Coordinates of C-alpha atoms in Angstrom, one line a residue:
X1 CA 86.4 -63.2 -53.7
X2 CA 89.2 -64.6 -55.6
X3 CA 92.4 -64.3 -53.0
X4 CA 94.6 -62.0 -54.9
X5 CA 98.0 -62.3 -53.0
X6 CA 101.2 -64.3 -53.9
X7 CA 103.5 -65.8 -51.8
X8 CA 105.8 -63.7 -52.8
X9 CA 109.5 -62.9 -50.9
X10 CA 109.6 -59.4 -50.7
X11 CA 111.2 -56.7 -48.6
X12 CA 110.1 -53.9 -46.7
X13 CA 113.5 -52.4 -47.6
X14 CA 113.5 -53.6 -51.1
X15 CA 109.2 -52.9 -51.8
X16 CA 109.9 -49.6 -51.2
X17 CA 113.3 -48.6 -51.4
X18 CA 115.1 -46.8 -48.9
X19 CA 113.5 -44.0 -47.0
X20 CA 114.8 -41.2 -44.4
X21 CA 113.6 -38.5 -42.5
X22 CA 114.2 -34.9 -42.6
X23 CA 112.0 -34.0 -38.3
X24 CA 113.5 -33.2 -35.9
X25 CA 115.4 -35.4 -33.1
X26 CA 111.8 -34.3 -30.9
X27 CA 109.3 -35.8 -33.5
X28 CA 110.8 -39.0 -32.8
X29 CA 110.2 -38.7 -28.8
X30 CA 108.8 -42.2 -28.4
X31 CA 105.1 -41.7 -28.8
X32 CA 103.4 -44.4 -27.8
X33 CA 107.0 -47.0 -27.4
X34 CA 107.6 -48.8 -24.5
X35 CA 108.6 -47.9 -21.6
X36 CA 112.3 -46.1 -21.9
X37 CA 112.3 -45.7 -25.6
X38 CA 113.4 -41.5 -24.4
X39 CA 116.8 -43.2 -23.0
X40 CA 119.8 -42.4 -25.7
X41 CA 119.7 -42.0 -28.9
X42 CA 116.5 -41.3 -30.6
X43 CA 115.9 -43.7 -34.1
X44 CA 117.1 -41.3 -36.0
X45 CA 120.6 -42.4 -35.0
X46 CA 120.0 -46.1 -34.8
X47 CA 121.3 -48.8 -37.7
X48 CA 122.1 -52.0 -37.3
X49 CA 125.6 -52.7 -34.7
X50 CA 125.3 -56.8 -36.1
X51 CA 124.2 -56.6 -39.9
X52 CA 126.3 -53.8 -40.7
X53 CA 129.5 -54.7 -40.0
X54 CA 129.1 -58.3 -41.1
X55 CA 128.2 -56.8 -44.6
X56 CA 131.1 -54.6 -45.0
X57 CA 132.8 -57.9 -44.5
X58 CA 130.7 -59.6 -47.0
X59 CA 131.0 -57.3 -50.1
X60 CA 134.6 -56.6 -49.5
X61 CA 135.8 -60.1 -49.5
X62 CA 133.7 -61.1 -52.7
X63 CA 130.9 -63.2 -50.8
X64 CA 127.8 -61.8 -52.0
X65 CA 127.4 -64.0 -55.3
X66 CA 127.7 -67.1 -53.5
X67 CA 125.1 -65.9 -50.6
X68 CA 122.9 -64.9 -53.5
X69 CA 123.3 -68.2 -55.2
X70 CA 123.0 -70.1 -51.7
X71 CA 120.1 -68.6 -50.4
X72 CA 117.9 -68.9 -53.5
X73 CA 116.2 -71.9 -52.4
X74 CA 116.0 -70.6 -48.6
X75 CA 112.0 -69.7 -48.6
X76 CA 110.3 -70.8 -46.0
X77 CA 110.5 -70.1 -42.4
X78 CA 111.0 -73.4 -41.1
X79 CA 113.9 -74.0 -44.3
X80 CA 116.7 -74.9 -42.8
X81 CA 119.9 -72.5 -43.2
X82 CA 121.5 -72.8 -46.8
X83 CA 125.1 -74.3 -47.5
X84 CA 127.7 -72.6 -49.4
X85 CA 127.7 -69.6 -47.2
X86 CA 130.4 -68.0 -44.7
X87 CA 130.3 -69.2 -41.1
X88 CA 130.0 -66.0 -39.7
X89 CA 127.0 -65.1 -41.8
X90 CA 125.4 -68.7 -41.5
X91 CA 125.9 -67.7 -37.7
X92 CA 124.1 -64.4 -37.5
X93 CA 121.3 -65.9 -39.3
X94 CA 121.0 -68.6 -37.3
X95 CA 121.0 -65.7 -34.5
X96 CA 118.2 -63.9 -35.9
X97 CA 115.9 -66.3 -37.8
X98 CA 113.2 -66.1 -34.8
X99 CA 110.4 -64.6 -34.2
X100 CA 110.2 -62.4 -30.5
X101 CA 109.3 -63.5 -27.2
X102 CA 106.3 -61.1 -27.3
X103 CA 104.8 -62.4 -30.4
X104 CA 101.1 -63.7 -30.2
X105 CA 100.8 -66.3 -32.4
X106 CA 96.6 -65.8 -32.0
X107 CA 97.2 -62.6 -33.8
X108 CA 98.9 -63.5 -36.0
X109 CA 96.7 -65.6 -37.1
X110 CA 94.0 -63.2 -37.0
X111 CA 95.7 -60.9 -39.1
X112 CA 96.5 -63.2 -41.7
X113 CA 92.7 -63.8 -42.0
X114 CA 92.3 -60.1 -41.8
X115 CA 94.3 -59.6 -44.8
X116 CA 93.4 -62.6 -46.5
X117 CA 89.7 -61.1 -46.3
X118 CA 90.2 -57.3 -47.1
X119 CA 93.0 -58.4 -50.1
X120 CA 91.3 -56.2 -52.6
X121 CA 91.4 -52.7 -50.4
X122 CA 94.9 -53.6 -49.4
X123 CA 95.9 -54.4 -52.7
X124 CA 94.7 -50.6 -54.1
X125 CA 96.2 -49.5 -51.4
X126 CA 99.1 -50.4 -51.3
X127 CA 99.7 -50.4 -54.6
X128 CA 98.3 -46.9 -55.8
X129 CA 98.4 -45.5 -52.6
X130 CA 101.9 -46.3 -50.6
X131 CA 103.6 -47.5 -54.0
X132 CA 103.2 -43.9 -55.2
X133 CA 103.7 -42.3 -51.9
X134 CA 107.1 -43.5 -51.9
X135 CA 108.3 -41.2 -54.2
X136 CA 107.0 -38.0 -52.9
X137 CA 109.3 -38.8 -49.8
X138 CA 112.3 -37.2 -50.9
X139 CA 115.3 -39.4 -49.1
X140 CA 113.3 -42.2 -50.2
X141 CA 113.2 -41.5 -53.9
X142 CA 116.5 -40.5 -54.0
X143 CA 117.6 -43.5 -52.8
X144 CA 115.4 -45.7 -54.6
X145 CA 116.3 -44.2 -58.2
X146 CA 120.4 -44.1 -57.5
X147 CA 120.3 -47.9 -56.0
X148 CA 121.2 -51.0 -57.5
X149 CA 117.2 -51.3 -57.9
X150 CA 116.0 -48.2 -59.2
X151 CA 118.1 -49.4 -63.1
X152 CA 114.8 -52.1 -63.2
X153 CA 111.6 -50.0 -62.4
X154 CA 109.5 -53.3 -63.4
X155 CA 111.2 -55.4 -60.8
X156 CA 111.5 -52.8 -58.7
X157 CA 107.0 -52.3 -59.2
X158 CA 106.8 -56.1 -58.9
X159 CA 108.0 -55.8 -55.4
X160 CA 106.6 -52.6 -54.5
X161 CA 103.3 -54.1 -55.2
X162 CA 103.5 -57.7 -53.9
X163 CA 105.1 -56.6 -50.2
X164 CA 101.3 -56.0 -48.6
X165 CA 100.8 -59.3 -49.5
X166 CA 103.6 -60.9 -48.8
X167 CA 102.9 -59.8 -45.1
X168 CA 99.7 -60.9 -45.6
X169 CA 100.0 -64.8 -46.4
X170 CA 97.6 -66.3 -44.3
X171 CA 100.7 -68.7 -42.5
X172 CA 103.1 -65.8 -42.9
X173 CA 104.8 -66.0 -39.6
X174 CA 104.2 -69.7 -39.1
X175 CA 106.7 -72.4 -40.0
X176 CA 105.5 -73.0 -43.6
X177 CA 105.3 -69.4 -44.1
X178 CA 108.2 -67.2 -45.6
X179 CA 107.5 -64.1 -44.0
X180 CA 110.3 -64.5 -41.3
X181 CA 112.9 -65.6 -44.1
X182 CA 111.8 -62.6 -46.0
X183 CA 112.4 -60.1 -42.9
X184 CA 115.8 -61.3 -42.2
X185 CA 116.9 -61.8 -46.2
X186 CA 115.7 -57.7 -46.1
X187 CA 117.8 -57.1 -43.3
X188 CA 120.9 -57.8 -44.9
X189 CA 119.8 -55.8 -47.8
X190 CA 119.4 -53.0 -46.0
X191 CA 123.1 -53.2 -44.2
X192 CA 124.6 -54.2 -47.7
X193 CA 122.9 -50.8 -48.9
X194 CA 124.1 -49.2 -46.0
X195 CA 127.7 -49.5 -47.7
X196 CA 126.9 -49.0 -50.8
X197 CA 125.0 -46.1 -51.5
X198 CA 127.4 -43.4 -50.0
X199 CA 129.9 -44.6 -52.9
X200 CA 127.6 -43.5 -55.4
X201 CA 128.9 -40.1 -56.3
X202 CA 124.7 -39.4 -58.1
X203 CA 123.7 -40.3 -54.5
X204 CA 126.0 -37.9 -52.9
X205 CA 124.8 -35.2 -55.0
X206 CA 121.7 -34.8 -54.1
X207 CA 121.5 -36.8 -50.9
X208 CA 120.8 -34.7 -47.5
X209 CA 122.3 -37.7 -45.5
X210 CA 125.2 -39.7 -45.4
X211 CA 123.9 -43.0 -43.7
X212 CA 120.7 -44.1 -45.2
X213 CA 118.1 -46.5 -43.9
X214 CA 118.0 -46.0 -40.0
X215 CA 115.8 -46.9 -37.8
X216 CA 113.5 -44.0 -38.4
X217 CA 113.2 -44.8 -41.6
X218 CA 112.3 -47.7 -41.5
X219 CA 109.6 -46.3 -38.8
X220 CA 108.7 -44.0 -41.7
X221 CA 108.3 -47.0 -44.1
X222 CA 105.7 -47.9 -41.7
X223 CA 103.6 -45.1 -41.7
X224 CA 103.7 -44.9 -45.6
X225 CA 102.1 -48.5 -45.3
X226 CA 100.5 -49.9 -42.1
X227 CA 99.8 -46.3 -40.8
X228 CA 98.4 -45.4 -43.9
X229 CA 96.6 -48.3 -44.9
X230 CA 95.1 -48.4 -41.3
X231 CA 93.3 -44.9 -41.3
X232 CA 91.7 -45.5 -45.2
X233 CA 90.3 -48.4 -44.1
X234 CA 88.6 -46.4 -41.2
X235 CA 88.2 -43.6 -43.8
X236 CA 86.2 -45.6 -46.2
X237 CA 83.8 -47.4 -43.6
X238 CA 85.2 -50.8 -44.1
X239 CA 84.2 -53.4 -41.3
X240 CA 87.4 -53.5 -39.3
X241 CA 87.2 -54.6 -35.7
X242 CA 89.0 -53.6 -32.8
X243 CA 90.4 -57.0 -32.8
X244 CA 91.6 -56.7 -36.5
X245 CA 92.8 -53.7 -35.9
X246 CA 95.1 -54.9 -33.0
X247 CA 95.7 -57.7 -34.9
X248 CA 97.0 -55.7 -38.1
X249 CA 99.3 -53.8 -36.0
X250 CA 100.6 -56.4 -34.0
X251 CA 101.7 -58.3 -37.6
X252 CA 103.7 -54.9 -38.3
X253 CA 105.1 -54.9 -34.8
X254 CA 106.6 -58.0 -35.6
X255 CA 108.0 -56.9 -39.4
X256 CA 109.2 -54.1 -37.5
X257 CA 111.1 -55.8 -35.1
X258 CA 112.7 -58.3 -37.8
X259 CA 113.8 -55.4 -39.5
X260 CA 116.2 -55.0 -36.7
X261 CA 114.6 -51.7 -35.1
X262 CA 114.6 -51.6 -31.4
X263 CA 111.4 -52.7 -29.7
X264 CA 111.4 -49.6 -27.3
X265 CA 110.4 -47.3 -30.2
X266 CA 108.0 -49.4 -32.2
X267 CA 104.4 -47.8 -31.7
X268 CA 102.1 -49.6 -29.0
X269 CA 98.7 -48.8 -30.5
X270 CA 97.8 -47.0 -33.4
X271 CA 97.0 -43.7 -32.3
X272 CA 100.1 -44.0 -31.3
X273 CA 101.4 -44.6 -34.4
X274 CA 99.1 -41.8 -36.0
X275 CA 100.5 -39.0 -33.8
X276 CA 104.0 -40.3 -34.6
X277 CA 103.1 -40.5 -38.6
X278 CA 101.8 -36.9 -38.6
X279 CA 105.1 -35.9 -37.2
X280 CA 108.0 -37.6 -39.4
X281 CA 105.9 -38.7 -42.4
X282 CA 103.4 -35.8 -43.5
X283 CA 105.2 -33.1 -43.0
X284 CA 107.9 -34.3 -45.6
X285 CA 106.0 -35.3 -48.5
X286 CA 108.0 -33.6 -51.2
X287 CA 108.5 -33.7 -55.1
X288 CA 112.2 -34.4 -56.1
X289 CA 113.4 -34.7 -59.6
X290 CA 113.9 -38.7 -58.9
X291 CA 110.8 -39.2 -57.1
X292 CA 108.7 -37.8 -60.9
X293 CA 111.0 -40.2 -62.8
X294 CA 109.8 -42.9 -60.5
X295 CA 105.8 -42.2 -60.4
X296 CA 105.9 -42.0 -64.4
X297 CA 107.9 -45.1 -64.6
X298 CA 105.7 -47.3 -62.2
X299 CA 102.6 -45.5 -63.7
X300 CA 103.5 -46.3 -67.2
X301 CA 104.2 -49.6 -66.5
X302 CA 100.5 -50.6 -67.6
X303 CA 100.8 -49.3 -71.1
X304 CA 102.9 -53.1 -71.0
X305 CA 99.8 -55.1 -71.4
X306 CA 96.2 -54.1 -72.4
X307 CA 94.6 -54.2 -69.2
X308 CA 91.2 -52.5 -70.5
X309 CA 92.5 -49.1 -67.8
X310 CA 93.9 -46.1 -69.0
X311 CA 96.4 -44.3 -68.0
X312 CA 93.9 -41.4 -66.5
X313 CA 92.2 -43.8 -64.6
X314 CA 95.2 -44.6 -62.7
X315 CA 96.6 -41.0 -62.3
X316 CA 92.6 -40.0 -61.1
X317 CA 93.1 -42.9 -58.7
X318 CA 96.1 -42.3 -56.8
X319 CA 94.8 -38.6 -57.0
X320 CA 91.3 -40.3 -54.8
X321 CA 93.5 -42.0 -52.4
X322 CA 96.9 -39.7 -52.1
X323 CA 95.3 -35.8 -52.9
X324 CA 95.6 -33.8 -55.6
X325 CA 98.4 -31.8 -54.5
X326 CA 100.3 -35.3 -54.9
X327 CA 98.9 -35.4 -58.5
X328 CA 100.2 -32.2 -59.1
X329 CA 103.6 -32.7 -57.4
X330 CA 103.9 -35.9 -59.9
X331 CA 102.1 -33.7 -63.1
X332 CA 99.8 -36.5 -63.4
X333 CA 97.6 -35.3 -66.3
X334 CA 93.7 -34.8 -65.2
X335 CA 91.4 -37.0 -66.7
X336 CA 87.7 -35.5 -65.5
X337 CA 85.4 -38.4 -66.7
X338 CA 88.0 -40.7 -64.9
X339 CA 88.3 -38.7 -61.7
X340 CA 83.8 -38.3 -61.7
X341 CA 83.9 -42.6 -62.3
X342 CA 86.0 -43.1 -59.4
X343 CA 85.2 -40.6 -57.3
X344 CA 81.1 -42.0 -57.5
X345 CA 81.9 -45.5 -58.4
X346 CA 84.6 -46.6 -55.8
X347 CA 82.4 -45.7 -53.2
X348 CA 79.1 -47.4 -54.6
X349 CA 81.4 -50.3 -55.2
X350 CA 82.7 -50.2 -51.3
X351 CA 79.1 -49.9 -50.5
X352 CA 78.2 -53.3 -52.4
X353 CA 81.0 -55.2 -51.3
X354 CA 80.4 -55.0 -47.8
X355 CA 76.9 -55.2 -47.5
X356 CA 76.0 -51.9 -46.9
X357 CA 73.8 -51.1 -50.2
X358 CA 71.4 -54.1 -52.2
X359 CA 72.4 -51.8 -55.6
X360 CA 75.3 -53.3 -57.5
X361 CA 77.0 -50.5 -59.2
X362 CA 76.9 -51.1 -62.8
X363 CA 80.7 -50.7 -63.0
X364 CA 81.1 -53.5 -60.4
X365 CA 82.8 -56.0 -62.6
X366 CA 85.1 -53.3 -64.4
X367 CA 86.4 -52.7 -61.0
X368 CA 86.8 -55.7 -60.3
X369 CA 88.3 -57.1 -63.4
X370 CA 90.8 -53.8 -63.3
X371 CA 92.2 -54.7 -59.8
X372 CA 92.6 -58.1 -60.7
X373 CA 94.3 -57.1 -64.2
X374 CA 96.3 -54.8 -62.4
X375 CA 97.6 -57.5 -59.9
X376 CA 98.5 -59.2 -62.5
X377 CA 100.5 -57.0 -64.0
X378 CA 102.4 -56.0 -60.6
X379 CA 102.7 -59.6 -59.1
X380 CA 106.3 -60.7 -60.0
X381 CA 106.0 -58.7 -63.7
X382 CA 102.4 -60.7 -64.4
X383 CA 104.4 -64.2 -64.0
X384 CA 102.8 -67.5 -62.6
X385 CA 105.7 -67.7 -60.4
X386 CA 105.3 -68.0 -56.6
X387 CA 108.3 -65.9 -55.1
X388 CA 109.7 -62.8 -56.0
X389 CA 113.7 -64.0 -55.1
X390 CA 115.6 -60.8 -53.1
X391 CA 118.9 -60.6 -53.8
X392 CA 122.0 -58.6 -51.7
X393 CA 122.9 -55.7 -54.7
X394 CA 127.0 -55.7 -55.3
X395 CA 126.9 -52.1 -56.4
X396 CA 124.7 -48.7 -57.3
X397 CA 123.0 -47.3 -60.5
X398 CA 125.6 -46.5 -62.9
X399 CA 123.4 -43.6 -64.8

């Protein structure tokens, strides 16, 4: 199977916007975290004490641009730092541009593999599954529509679709990788939106918060992807070790950790990870005005290019992998010959694929020329380029 991920420089914060949490302190009681995780203040009430402040001082002394422009060609991991930038932001990069002591470079390795050989699932879903997710969590769409990003739904798709795989490089966190650059350029992005977004009086109006983008959401980010991602695979019978399972998780223990959230409440294992999910991400699965806006307008994206899918094979699709309450939440149209093809073909399909059934479906090429059409599409706006570049945002969406 053709490999269908890029090496593309994308951001946790920036794939999927900005998320928050609406539990209760108790739903984020450490389930699973290392020992002493209950100590203090629970994630909820964690940022970042050494990007923050060092972005407030970047944006209001007029340093952004030339970061931007300086850090362009800073890709890979083993890049050294770029010129042109202030000392004290050469400085905390240099402070953070490492992977952790606990990091297990044999998993890593694995999970690359891992990914490299389930690209296809984790491409669907990621794409149609988390992708759309993302704006049925309320604090999340909000904040993703009323950001810099939410003004370019396109660039804003490109990302959100390429981030699994970004993660998923098969030398990710190894010096020729990028995945380490990518963690630390999302860091910054996140404190620089930090700032921002509680200037924008559309934010303020609707927003439930006045700090985005803690810890915990960033947690919840996790579940919407890894979390998620990790229990359909189980779902749909793929073959997935114990030791790619460990493997998987241990990669997202490490994006985690870049990300700048403590390591004491990062989840251990993944049932772990699933009690903690069922806690602070089910439960707040929401429509929002913003969040509709934002399904249609990723959704619609396709009618860009003739990609031989329709539009009710897409909202059938997300309906398959999300429910159809979410359909209903986004008022994506039924399409009953769609939702019958995917709902007998998907199956036979992951039944062929892994070995499991001699009968090729007859819609076994469709499929597979629609998830490679739709990758297309998604990967950096359909380009033959190799990154997708992030840049620190100066300011919010205007209207």
């Amino acid at each position: 199977m053709d490999n269908l991920s890029r090496r593309g420089v994308l951001s946790l914060g920036v794939a999927l916007g900005l998320v928050s949490v609406t539990s209760p302190v108790q739903a984020w009681a450490s389930i699973g975290s290392d020992a002493g995780a209950t100590a203090g203040a629970g994630p909820e009430w964690i940022w970042d004490e050494a990007a923050d402040p060092l972005m407030v001082s970047m944006l209001e002394n007029g340093h952004v641009p030339a970061i931007n422009a300086a850090w362009e060609s800073w890709v890979n991991n083993d890049d050294p730092l770029p010129s042109g930038m202030p000392a004290d932001f050469t400085a905390y990069l240099g402070r953070v541009n490492k992977l952790p002591s606990w990091a297990d470079p044999a998993k890593l390795a694995r999970a690359a593999d891992f990914n490299r050989r389930r690209d296809l699932y984790l491409f669907m879903l990621y794409g149609l599954g988390s992708g759309i997710m993302s704006t049925v969590i309320p604090r999340e769409a909000k904040s993703v529509y009323w950001a810099a990003g939410g003004s370019d739904m396109q660039d804003r798709a490109a990302k959100t679709f390429t981030f699994g795989y970004d993660l998923s490089q098969l030398k990710a966190f190894e010096p020729e990788g990028q995945f380490v650059v990518t963690a630390n350029k999302t860091r910054v992005v996140h404190a620089a939106v930090r700032h921002l977004l509680p200037q924008s009086p559309h934010w303020k109006a609707v927003a439930d918060e006045t700090v985005p983008i803690s810890a915990a959401d960033i947690l919840v980010t996790f579940h919407s992807l890894g979390t998620y991602v990790h229990r359909k695979l189980l779902d749909w019978k793929i073959k997935y070790p114990v030791a790619d399972q460990e493997a998987f998780l241990h990669s997202w223990q490490v994006a985690i950790h870049l990300l700048g959230v403590p390591d004491e409440h990062i989840p251990q294992t993944w049932a772990a990870a699933e009690a903690q999910s069922a806690k602070v991400l089910t439960p707040i699965l929401t429509p929002t005005t913003e969040g509709i806006a934002l399904a249609e307008e990723l959704l619609g994206l396709t009618a860009q290019v003739d990609l031989g899918v329709t539009r009710g094979f897409l909202n059938e699709f997300v309906r398959y992998v999300l429910s159809d309450q979410v359909g209903d939440w986004l008022g994506l149209k039924r399409d009953y010959v769609s939702a019958a093809l995917v709902r007998t073909a998907w199956p036979a399909y992951i039944l062929f694929r892994e070995g499991l059934s001699p009968v090729m479906p007859g819609t076994f090429y469709a499929i597979d020329q629609m998830v490679r059409a739709l990758g297309m599409l998604f990967l950096n706006k359909g380009d033959s380029g190799t990154t997708t570049p992030i840049t620190i945002p100066t300011g919010n969406r205007k209207d």
